[in-house]
């Protein structure tokens, strides 16, 4: 029966009409007639499904039209309409009907020219583009179109290159002045510090708000040579992140950046979710427009061939150096980067201000005279609790002494749990409490 059900040969309609008595048919003819009847029935069902499908499609289109009309009624009442460039392309019919007169495109230097054009209609009278063409460009999916046909150049940048009238903001409201000096005049000709950034407090537990640790740990190729990782740099950055957590900085105040996806995966492996919950880890080109109080940067690039393809891009260098608000700490092979003209200027500024070296100088908040040099991840064992290697010796409310090494966090020991035997006497017979002190 299974064999017969899988066969496709069927009786023709002429043969079926010629049958006088079904009971006179042989078994093979019965099966062929069965398949004809089955195909005829399936054809009727398909016709019905097609009709229902057409009805559904018409109803769906009608519903979409009504929803668009509903959105249009709401949007016409609004003074300001906000959307992404993708949303502008998706709802281009509504935009044409809204007839907006003024269009403002934020981060316009990172938006493809075609996407910018989709936001405008015939009724548009004024387009305002805000952005920074010296930071990341828009990314095109097809490399050939980006490099050979300039698809990665935004309308914003193209207009600047033909000397179109523009206004440049000269005050920066983000970076500590020590960090901002890396950008001026190497990237921006003029960049003044707003008074608000002059009030930033110095980063706790470290000698400088800005430092580049010069190391030449070799990188490793992964994913069949498509990406790179540097485990030594990753371990150093993770230990530095732990150190800042011990200085009473919230995880949300710390971001780790790297230049390669391979290093990103390497960092994730070294950072358990429970310990590092709230710490953001990103690849640099995905962090455009973002900022944080403390930025830890792993440059990864260190190889015998001394190639620095990725870190030669001026736009990327600009993003790398301008994400931090209060503290920027970087580890990488700075001698190799020094062969890139822009990096060479940045390194010269770092050397003049003594913000570059083989070791990072940490100091204990409780004992400021105690300083610790760290150049590798293993060196952080000298400051196990973020202070120094002296015992804490803080007298607790229970009368015992803190058994931890010197630590700047929980200075009043309100969260500390004393694990010594409880000294309480419970009764006149001299019975002692059997629990631990806390």
Steps between C-alpha positions, in 0.01 A plus 500: 500500500788741583652434161171578323443818704840634393434449129402804290339340193127574482211416268396762245155655510411334167583159645299575811192610300514178299467278808164318508544286812749575779484142621640374172829698535823324583707607803747712300219694330330554837816662633532721190136609537559569869793727415290690245224558756761606758663750260158638404412548867836663573445739207165609649665553843784703343248720322319568826832574679597740222169684535542523878860616455391778265230604746752498787753702295236760415394522867864528615570778250184678610601467866850636422344791313269580791789482749705733281205741489471475878875570538470787253218662703713477816820622334329800340408618850860464625746788489805272495526151350802285587611186317804308383615515138378142463160611628503788254548256212232267638241777541596710199132516389403664830795741480389613155149568636618676817685750281757591765671833439805456724710181526776459762736204455702413810836315455468589133866419430431133583190472279512384138409773253204299365359468854526875552314569175211266595419727796415794274186570297402753233363729772833513689639853526793460740733207575732522803780241522691460829795268543876460483658378176830443683343211692360175358361497147184312395554129437401346166427129469685472168873577538548571128229769503649657813860521381471540124178700473518709822175364641644533852516880465194664653317799359630692802866431415452552127354846554792595728750388235347738244527787752129517578419748778520343846528588868746317727443469875819580690409411859520142621285398798622141544870445562738586780749761364786245522311273258382782273862608438553184293253629241627856467656594264570149361137434400307822575666833433305672776327334795434690821403347834165597648525609868302189603785262405748700710308392813555126446667326794811293436467123463548333838781257572714586198766764430351642179166545325665398173762234438618277217675179607759403240522121458598277207310180577445320165145468366340176386294443186163328542199418283723391210698824508195728480542642851760534774535470874768584757446301823772691692332835431156355577616369840662836584185695409278263702722532809501879462120491481492302828735754657270791412202308641692485830534881489120525545424566133175349380519239220285732287777763518754271329513403131756271336568567131702299253579516129414141401204266543741219588625697800139572597432125528825454692394768752156342545664169591709672769207695646244286689153656492464503881829681560477749212125560476442855368844545340458571128734333250490621138694511176607859427306540173177401678545766770449809284315773689538325837703608804588392855693626803784247465607342170744207492640436153676195359658576160593132434730580202847369573675282242841428353401648163411830678176538304243747630235490227194550719649767728621716210150637438484858638124478562548192717785663695272797569228272642754303707635813670171683560273252686625558856366770731730478803757224443657334193739206537644316202732203450672418173818505294551876478837471319329323214218757493760777496559424130152635423532883464191585709590253777854640498366847586277358774791303649718813498234683706477203740880502544508874566238462775653171630180309433670203333729230633567136572313504834185652642542664844232412757478653846310398811220735606552406866880528482571755219874465546480133393532467123488186286627457143300265276604398150340154473182337630701308762618829658147571625550225761698765694172688556254213562227721643575820307708667773844365588645182651478624860238346730190713552507494884169685518332454840147369444196580716515144639851563632682281247742625234435479123697208357510622139788676328474880480193594295354841403142374453261463797727729704269492806459120470121518504478210253789299644414164662727399788572126478664461839324300778233701681629613846152539658422318827136387486424419864625500858637147453756638254369346181647670193323571168588231246445719191755707311522862606298651211 
